[in-house]
Coordinates of C-alpha atoms in Angstrom, one line a residue:
X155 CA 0.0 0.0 0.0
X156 CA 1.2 3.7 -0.8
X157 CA 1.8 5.8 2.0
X158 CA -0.8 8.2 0.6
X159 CA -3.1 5.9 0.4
X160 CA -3.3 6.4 4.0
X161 CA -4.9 9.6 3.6
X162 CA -8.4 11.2 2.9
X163 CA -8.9 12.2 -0.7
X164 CA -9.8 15.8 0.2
X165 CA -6.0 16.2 1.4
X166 CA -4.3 14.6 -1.7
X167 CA -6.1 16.4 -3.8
X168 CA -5.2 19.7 -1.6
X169 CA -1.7 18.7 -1.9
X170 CA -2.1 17.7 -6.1
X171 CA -3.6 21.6 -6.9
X172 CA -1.2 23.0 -5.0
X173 CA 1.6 21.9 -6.7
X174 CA -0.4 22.7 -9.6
X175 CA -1.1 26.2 -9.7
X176 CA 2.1 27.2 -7.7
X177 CA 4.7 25.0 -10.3
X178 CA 2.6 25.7 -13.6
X179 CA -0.8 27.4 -14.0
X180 CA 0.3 30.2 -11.6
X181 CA -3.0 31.7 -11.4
X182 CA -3.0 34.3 -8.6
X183 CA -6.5 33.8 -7.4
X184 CA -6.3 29.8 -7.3
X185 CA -2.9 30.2 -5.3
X186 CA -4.5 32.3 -2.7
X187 CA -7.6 30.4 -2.5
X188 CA -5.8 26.8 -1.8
X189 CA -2.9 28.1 0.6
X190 CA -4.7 30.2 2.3
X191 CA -9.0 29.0 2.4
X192 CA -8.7 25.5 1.7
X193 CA -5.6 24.6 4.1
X194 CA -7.2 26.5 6.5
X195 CA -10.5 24.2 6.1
X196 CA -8.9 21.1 5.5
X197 CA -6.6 21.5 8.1
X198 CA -9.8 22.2 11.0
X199 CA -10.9 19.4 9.2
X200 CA -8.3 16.2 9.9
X201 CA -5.7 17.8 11.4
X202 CA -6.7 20.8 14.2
X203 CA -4.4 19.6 16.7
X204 CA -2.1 17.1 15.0
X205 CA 0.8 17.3 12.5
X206 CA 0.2 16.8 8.6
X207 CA 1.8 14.0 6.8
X208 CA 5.3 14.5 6.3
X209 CA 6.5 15.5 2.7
X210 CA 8.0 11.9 2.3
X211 CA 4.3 10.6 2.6
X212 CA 2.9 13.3 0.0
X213 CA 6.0 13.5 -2.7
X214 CA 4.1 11.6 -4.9
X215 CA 0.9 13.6 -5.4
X216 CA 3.8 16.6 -6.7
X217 CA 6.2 14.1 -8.4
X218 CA 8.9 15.1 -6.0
X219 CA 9.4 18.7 -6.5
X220 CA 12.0 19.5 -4.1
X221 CA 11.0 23.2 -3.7
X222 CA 7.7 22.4 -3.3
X223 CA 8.3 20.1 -1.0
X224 CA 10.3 22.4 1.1
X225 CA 7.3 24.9 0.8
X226 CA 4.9 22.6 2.1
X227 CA 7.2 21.2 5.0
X228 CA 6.8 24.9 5.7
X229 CA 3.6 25.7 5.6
X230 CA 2.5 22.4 7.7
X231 CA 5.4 23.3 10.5
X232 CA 4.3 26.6 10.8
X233 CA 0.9 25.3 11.6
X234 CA 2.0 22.7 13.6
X235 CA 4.1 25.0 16.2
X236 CA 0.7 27.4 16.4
X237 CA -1.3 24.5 17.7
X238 CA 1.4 23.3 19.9
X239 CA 4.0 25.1 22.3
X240 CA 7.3 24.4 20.0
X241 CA 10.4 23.6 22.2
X242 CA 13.8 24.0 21.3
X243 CA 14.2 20.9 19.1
X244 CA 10.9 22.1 17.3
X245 CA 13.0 25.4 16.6
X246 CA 16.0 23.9 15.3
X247 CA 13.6 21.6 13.6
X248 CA 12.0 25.4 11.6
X249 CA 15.4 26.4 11.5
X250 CA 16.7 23.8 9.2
X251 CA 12.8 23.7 7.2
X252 CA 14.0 27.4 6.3
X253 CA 17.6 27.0 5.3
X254 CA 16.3 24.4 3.1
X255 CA 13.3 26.3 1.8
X256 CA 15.1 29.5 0.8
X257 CA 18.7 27.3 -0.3
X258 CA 16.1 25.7 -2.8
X259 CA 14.3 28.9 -3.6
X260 CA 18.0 30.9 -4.5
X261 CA 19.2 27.7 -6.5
X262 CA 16.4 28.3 -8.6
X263 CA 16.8 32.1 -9.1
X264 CA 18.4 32.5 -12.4
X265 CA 16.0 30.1 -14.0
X266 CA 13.2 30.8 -12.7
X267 CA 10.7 33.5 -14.3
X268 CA 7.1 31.9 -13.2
X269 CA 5.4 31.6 -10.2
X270 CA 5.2 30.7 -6.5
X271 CA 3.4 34.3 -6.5
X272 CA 1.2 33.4 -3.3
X273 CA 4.2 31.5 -2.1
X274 CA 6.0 35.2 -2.5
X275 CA 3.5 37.0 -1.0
X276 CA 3.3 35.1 2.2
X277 CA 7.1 34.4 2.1
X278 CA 7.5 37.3 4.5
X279 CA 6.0 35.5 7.1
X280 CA 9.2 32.6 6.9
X281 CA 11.4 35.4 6.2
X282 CA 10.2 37.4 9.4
X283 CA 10.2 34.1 11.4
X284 CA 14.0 34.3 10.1
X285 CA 14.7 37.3 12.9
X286 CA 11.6 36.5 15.5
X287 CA 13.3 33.5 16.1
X288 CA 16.4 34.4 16.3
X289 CA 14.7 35.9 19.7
X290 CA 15.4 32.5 20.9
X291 CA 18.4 32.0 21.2
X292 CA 18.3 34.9 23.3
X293 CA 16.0 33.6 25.7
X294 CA 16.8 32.9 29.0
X295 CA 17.3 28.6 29.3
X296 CA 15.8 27.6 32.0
X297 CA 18.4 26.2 34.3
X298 CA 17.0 22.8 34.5
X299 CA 17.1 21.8 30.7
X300 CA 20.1 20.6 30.4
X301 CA 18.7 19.0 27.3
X302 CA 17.6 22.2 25.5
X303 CA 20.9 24.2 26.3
X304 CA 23.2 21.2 24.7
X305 CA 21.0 20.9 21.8
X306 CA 21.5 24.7 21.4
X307 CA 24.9 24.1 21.8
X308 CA 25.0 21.6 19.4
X309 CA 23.7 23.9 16.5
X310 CA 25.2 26.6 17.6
X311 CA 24.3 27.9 13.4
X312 CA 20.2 27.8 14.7
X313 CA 19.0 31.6 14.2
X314 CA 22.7 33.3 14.3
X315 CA 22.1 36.7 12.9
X316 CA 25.1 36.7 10.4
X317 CA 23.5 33.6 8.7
X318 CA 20.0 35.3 8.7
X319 CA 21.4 38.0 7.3
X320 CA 23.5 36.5 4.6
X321 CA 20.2 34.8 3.3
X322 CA 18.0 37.7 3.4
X323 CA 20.8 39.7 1.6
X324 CA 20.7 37.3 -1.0
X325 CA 17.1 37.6 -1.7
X326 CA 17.7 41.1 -1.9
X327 CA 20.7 40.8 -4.4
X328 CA 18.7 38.0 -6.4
X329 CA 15.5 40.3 -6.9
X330 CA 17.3 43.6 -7.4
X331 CA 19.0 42.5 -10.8
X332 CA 18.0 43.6 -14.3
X333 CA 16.6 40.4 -15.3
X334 CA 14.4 39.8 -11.9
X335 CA 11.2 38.1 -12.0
X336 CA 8.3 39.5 -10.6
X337 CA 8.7 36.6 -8.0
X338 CA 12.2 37.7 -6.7
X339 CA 11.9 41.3 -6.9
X340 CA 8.8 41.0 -4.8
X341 CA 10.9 38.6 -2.2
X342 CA 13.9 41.2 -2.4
X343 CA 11.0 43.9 -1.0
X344 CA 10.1 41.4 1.8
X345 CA 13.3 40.6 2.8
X346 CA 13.8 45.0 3.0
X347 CA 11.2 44.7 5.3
X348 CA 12.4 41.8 7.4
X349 CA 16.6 43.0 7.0
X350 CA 14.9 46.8 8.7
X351 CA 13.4 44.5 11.3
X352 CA 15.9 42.7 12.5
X353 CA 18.3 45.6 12.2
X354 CA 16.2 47.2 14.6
X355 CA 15.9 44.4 17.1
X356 CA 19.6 44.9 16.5
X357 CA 19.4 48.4 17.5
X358 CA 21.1 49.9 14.6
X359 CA 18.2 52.2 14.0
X360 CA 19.3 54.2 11.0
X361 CA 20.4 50.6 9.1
X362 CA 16.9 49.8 9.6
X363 CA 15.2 52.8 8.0
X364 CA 18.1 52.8 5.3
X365 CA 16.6 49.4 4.5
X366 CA 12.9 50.9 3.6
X367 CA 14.4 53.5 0.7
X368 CA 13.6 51.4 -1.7
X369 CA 10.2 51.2 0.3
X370 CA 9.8 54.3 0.6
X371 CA 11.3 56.4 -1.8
X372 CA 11.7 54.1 -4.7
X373 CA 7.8 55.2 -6.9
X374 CA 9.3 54.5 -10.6
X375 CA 10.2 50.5 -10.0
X376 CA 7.1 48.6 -10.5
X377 CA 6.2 45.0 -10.4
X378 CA 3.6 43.3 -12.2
X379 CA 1.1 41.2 -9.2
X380 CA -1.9 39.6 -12.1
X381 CA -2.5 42.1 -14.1
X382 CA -2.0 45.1 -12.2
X383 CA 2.0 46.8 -11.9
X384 CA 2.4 48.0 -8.4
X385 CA 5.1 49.9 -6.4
X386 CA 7.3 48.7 -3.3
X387 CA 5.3 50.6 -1.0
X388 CA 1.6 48.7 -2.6
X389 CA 3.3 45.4 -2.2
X390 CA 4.3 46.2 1.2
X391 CA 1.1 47.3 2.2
X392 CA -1.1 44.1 0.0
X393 CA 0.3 42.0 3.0
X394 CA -0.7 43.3 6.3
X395 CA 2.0 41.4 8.7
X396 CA 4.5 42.9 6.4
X397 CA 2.9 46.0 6.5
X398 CA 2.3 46.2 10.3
X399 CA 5.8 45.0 11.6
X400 CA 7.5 47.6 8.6
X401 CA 5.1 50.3 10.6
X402 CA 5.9 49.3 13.9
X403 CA 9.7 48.7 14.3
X404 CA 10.4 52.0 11.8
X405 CA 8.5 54.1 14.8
X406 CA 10.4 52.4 16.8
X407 CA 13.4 53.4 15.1
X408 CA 12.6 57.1 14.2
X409 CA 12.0 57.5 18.0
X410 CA 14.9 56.5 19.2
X411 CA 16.6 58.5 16.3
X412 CA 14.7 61.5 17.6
X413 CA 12.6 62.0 14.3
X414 CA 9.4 62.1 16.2
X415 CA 7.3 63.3 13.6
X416 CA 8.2 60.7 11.2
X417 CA 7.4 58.2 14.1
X418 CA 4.0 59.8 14.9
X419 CA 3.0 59.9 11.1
X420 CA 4.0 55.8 10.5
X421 CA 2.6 54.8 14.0
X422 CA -0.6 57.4 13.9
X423 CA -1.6 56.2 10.0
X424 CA -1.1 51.9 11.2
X425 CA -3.4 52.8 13.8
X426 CA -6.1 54.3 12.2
X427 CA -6.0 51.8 9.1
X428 CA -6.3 48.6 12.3
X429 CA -8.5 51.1 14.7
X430 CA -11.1 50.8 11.4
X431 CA -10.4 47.3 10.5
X432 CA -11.1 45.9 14.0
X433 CA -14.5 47.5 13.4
X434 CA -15.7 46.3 10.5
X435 CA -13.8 42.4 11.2
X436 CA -11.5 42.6 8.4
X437 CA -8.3 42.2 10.3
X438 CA -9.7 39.1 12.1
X439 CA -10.1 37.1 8.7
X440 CA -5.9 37.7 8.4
X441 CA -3.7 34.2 9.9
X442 CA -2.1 35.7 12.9
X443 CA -4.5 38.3 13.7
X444 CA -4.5 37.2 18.1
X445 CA -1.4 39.4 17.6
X446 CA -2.5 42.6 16.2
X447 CA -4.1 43.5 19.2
X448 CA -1.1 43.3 20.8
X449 CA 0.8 45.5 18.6
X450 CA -2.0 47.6 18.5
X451 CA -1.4 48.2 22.1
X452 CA 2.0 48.5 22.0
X453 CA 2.0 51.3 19.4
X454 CA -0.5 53.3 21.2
X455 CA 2.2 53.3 24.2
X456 CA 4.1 54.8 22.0
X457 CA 2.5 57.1 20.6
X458 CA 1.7 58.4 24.4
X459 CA 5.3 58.7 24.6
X460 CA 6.0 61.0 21.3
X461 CA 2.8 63.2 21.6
X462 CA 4.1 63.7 25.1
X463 CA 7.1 64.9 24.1
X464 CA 6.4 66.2 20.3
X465 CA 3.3 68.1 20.8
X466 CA 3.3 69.9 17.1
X467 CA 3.0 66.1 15.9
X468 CA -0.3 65.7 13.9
X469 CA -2.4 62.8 15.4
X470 CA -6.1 61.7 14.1
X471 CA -8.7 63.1 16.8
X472 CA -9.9 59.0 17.5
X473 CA -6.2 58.1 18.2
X474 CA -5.4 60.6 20.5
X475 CA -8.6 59.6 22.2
X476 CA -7.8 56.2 22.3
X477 CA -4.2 57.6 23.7
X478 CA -6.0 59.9 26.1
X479 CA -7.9 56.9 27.5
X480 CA -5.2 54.3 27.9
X481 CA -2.5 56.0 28.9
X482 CA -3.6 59.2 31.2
X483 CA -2.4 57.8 34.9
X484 CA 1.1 57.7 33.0
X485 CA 1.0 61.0 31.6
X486 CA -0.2 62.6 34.6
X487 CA 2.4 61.2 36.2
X488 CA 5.1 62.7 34.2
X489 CA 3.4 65.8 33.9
X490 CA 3.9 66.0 38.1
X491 CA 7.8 65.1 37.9
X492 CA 7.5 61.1 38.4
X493 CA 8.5 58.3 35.9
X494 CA 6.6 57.2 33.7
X495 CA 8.1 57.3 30.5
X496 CA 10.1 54.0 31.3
X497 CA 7.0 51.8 31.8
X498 CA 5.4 53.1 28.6
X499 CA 8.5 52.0 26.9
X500 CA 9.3 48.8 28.5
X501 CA 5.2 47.7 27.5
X502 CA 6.2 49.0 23.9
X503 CA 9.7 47.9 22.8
X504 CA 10.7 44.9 20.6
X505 CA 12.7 41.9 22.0
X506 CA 16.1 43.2 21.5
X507 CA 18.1 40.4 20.6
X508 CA 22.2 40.6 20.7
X509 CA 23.9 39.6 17.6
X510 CA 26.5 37.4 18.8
X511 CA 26.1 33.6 20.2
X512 CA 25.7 32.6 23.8
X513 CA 28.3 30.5 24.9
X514 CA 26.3 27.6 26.0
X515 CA 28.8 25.1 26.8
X516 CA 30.1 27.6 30.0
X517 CA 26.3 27.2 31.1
X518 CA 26.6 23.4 31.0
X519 CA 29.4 23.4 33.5
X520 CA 28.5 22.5 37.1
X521 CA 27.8 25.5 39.3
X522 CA 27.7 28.0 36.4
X523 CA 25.1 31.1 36.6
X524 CA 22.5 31.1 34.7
X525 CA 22.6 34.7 33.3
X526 CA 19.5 36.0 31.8
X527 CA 21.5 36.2 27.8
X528 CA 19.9 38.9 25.5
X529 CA 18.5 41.1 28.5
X530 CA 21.9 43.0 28.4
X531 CA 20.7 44.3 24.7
X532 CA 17.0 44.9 26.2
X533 CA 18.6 47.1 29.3
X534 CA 20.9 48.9 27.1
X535 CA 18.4 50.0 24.8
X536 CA 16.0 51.3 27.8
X537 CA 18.8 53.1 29.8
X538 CA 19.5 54.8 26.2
X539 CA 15.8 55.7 25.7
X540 CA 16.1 56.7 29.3
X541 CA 18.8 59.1 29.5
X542 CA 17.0 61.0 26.1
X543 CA 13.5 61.0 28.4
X544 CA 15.5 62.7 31.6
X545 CA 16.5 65.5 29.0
X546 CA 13.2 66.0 28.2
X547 CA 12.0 66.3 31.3
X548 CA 14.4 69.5 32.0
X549 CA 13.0 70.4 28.9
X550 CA 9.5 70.3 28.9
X551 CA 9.6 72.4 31.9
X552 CA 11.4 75.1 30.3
X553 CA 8.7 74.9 27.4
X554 CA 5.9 75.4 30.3
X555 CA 7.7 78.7 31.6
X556 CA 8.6 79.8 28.6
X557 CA 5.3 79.9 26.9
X558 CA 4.2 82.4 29.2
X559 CA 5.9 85.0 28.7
X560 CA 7.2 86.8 25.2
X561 CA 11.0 87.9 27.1
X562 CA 12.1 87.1 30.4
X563 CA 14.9 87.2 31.8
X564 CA 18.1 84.2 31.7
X565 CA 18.7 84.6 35.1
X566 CA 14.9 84.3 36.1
X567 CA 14.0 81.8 34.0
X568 CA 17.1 79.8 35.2
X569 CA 15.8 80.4 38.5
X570 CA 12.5 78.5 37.5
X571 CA 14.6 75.6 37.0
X572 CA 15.7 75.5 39.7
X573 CA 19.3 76.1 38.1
X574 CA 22.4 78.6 38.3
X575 CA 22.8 81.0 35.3
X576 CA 26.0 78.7 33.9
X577 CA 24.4 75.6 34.4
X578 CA 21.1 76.6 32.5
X579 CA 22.6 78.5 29.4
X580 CA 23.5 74.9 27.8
X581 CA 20.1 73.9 27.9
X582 CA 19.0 76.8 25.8
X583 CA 21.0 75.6 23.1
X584 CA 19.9 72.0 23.9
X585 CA 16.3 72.7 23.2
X586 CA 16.7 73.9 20.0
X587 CA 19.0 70.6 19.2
X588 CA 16.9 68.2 20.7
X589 CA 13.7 69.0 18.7
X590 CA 15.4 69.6 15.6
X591 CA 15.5 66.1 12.9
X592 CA 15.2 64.9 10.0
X593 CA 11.6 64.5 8.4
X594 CA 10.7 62.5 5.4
X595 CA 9.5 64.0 2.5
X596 CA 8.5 63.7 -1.3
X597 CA 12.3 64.2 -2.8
X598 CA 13.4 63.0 0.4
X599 CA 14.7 63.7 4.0
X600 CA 14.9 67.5 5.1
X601 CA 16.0 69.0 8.0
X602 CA 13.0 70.5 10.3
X603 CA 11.8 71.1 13.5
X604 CA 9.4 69.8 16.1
X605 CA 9.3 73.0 18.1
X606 CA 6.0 74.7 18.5
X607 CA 7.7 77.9 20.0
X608 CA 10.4 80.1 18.4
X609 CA 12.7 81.9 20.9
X610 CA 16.4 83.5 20.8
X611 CA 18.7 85.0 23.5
X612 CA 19.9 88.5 23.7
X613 CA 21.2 90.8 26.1
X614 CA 20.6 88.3 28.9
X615 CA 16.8 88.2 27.6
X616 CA 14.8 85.7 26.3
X617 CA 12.7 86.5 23.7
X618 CA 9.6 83.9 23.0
X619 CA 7.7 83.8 19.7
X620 CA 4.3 81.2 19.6
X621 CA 4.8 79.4 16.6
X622 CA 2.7 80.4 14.1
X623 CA -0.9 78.6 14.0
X624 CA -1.6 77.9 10.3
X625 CA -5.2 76.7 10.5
X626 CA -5.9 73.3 8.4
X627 CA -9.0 71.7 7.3
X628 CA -8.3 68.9 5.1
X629 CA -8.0 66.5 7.8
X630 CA -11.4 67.2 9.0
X631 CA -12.8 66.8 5.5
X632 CA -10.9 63.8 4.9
X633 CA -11.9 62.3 7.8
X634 CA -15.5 62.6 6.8
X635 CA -14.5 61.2 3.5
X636 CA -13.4 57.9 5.0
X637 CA -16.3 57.7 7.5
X638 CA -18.7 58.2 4.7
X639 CA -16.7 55.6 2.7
X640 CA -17.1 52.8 5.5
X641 CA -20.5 53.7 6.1
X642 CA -21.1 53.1 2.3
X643 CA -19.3 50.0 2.3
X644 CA -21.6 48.7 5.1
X645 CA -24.6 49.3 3.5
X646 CA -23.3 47.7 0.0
X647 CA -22.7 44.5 2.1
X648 CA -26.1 44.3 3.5
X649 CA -29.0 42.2 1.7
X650 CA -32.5 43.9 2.3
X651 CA -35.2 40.9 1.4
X652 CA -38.3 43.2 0.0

């Protein structure tokens, strides 16, 4: 008897149209259907809590395809370790799955000009499991597994970021060539996305927004998804995990780089776009979506932080409610001279990861300590965030005093702050540096300001200047625009029996 004679019809014929439309119709539609509808009902089907059959067991219903194979071995693991709580053989286990997977996928990349397109479009979801796993090897062992930390020790390859790195770089080398397909150019965006991830886990925050140019900035490259040609930035956005991890770890990165605009505008327009999907269900229907709630949360933490401390930053009215209503007992507590800006953060950040190995074979040794490995990147990145927060502080209370008056005096205004004339004449200048950055625009970054006060110093006097209010009323109209948009939509979907 066949080994896939052992299973139902229903999942051999799964596995049969598969192969079919990803290795040689290539019919967008029918990929998206299969990998994503029918696996998902097949799978709550036979296998809701159990393992597929292997791809030894199913090679013959795809004549052996190697890179299909690999696919698939993907594609059931992935659902495997979401119905179970993967250990750390279950992670080496996905790390090899993945070497294989993209090994195959770059053998094939000067040949190849045809399809895997949903394969490509859900490819960031391997690639991104690439640096989110590399988490774990950063994770604290608990002491008692002996058998975990020598397995680690054993593959000592499992998740290390030069190796991750070296395979998403290829993907980006692969699919930035003249003679690209459509396939890899639209893996070499991905990989972008996934490269300015881990780069920020990393916590070299301008490499990560120097990997979203081509995101970004790049409007003239297009690439041909069915029949339509879109740009990076479309692509990025046609796949919301890609979309919402580029969102969320670039804020995380312009804040940090003290571009709080920039961080306000990716964070505030993220939130809006879930805020509206979370009403109408949209987002829920997306694999993965338990955890856009989360990030949801996370980002409206920080966006607490930079309207705190950016207040000419343009947030959506709905936001900055939800803001308001979240995060007001922290607010108020920095507004009265406590800390608070620490706990918003610590609730907010990634898992900073560090970049080199542990040394697990000094933790196998009787009587070693256990040290907590990858909380020294996690701390370091706080007390940096930190030390920026305690200068805004000093800050934000100069801001309060000076807004009151149009000239007052240094030595008065130093007395406010409860500083001596030489100490506080630094800070003047500091003001103006801390609030000035870069800010993305249409032919580029510029230089700007998030100061909503203008003042200089002269003859011991400082001279204050509101920032002039330019009134604006296109977010107001554009906000009906969208309302009336969904409410439209809503109606078109309901079915009135006369």
């Amino acid at each position: 008897m066949a080994s896939d004679d052992l299973f139902p019809d229903s999942v051999k014929d799964f596995v049969f149209d598969l192969h079919d439309v990803s290795r040689r119709s290539f019919i967008p539609s029918e990929q998206h259907s299969l990998y994503v509808g029918s696996f998902r009902d097949v799978t709550a089907k036979y296998f809701p809590t159990s393992a597929w059959p292997t791809p030894a067991q199913i090679s013959s219903e795809c004549g052996g395809d190697p890179l299909f194979l690999s696919l698939y071995a993907e594609l059931t693991l992935r659902h495997l370790q979401s119905v179970k709580r993967p250990n750390v053989h279950n992670r080496i286990e996905g790390w090899h799955t993945y070497r294989q997977l993209f090994d195959l996928l770059l053998s094939e990349a000067p040949e190849e000009e045809g399809g895997f397109c949903q394969f490509r479009t859900t490819t960031y979801c391997a690639a991104a499991k690439f640096s989110s796993d590399n988490d774990g090897e950063n994770k604290a062992i608990p002491s008692h597994v002996a058998d975990a930390i020598d397995a680690l020790n054993s593959n000592r390859d499992a998740w290390a970021v030069e190796t991750v790195l070296y395979y998403l770089h290829r993907l980006v080398a692969v699919g930035s060539g003249s003679n690209a397909s459509a396939t890899y150019r639209y893996l070499a965006i991905l990989s972008l996305v996934t490269i300015s991830r881990l780069e920020c886990l990393l916590g070299d925050y301008k490499a990560a927004i120097s990997a979203l140019d081509v995101v970004y900035n790049d409007h003239d490259t297009k690439v041909p998804v069915g029949e339509e040609m879109k740009s990076a930035e479309e692509l990025v956005n046609g796949v919301f995990p890609a979309r919402l991890s580029l969102a969320y770890h670039a804020g995380v990165s312009y804040l940090m780089l003290r571009r709080y605009k920039d961080a306000v505008g990716v964070l505030g327009g993220i939130c809006l776009f879930m805020q509206r999907g979370f009403k109408t269900g949209q987002l829920r229907k997306i694999p993965g979506s338990e955890q856009f709630n989360k990030l949801f949360d996370r980002m409206i933490a920080l966006l607490a932080i930079l309207t705190h401390i950016c207040p000419t930053a343009i947030l959506d009215d709905s936001i900055a409610s939800i803001v308001r209503d979240k995060h007001a007992n922290n607010l108020s507590k920095i507004e009265s001279g406590e800390e608070g800006y620490e706990d918003l953060f610590v609730f907010a950040c990634p898992k900073f990861v560090n970049a080199a190995v542990p040394d697990y074979a000094q933790a196998l040794k009787p009587g070693a300590e256990m040290m907590p490995y990858g909380q020294d990147a996690y701390k370091l990145q706080v007390h940096h965030f930190m030390n920026e927060m305690t200068a805004h502080q000093t800050l934000r209370k100069m801001r309060s005093y000076m807004s009151l008056y149009t000239s007052i005096g240094v030595e008065k205004l130093a007395s406010f702050n409860d500083m001596k004339v030489e100490e506080f004449e630094p800070w003047l200048t500091c003001f103006k540096h801390k609030v000035r950055q870069l800010e993305r625009g249409e032919g580029g970054d510029k230089m700007g300001t998030a100061m909503d006060i203008h003042y200089y110093v002269g003859e011991n006097l400082v001279h204050v200047d509101e920032a002039e209010k330019v009134r604006r009323f296109e977010t107001f109209f554009m906000k009906q625009i969208a309302n009336n948009d969904d409410i439209l939509r809503q109606v078109e979907r309901l079915r009135m029996d006369v």
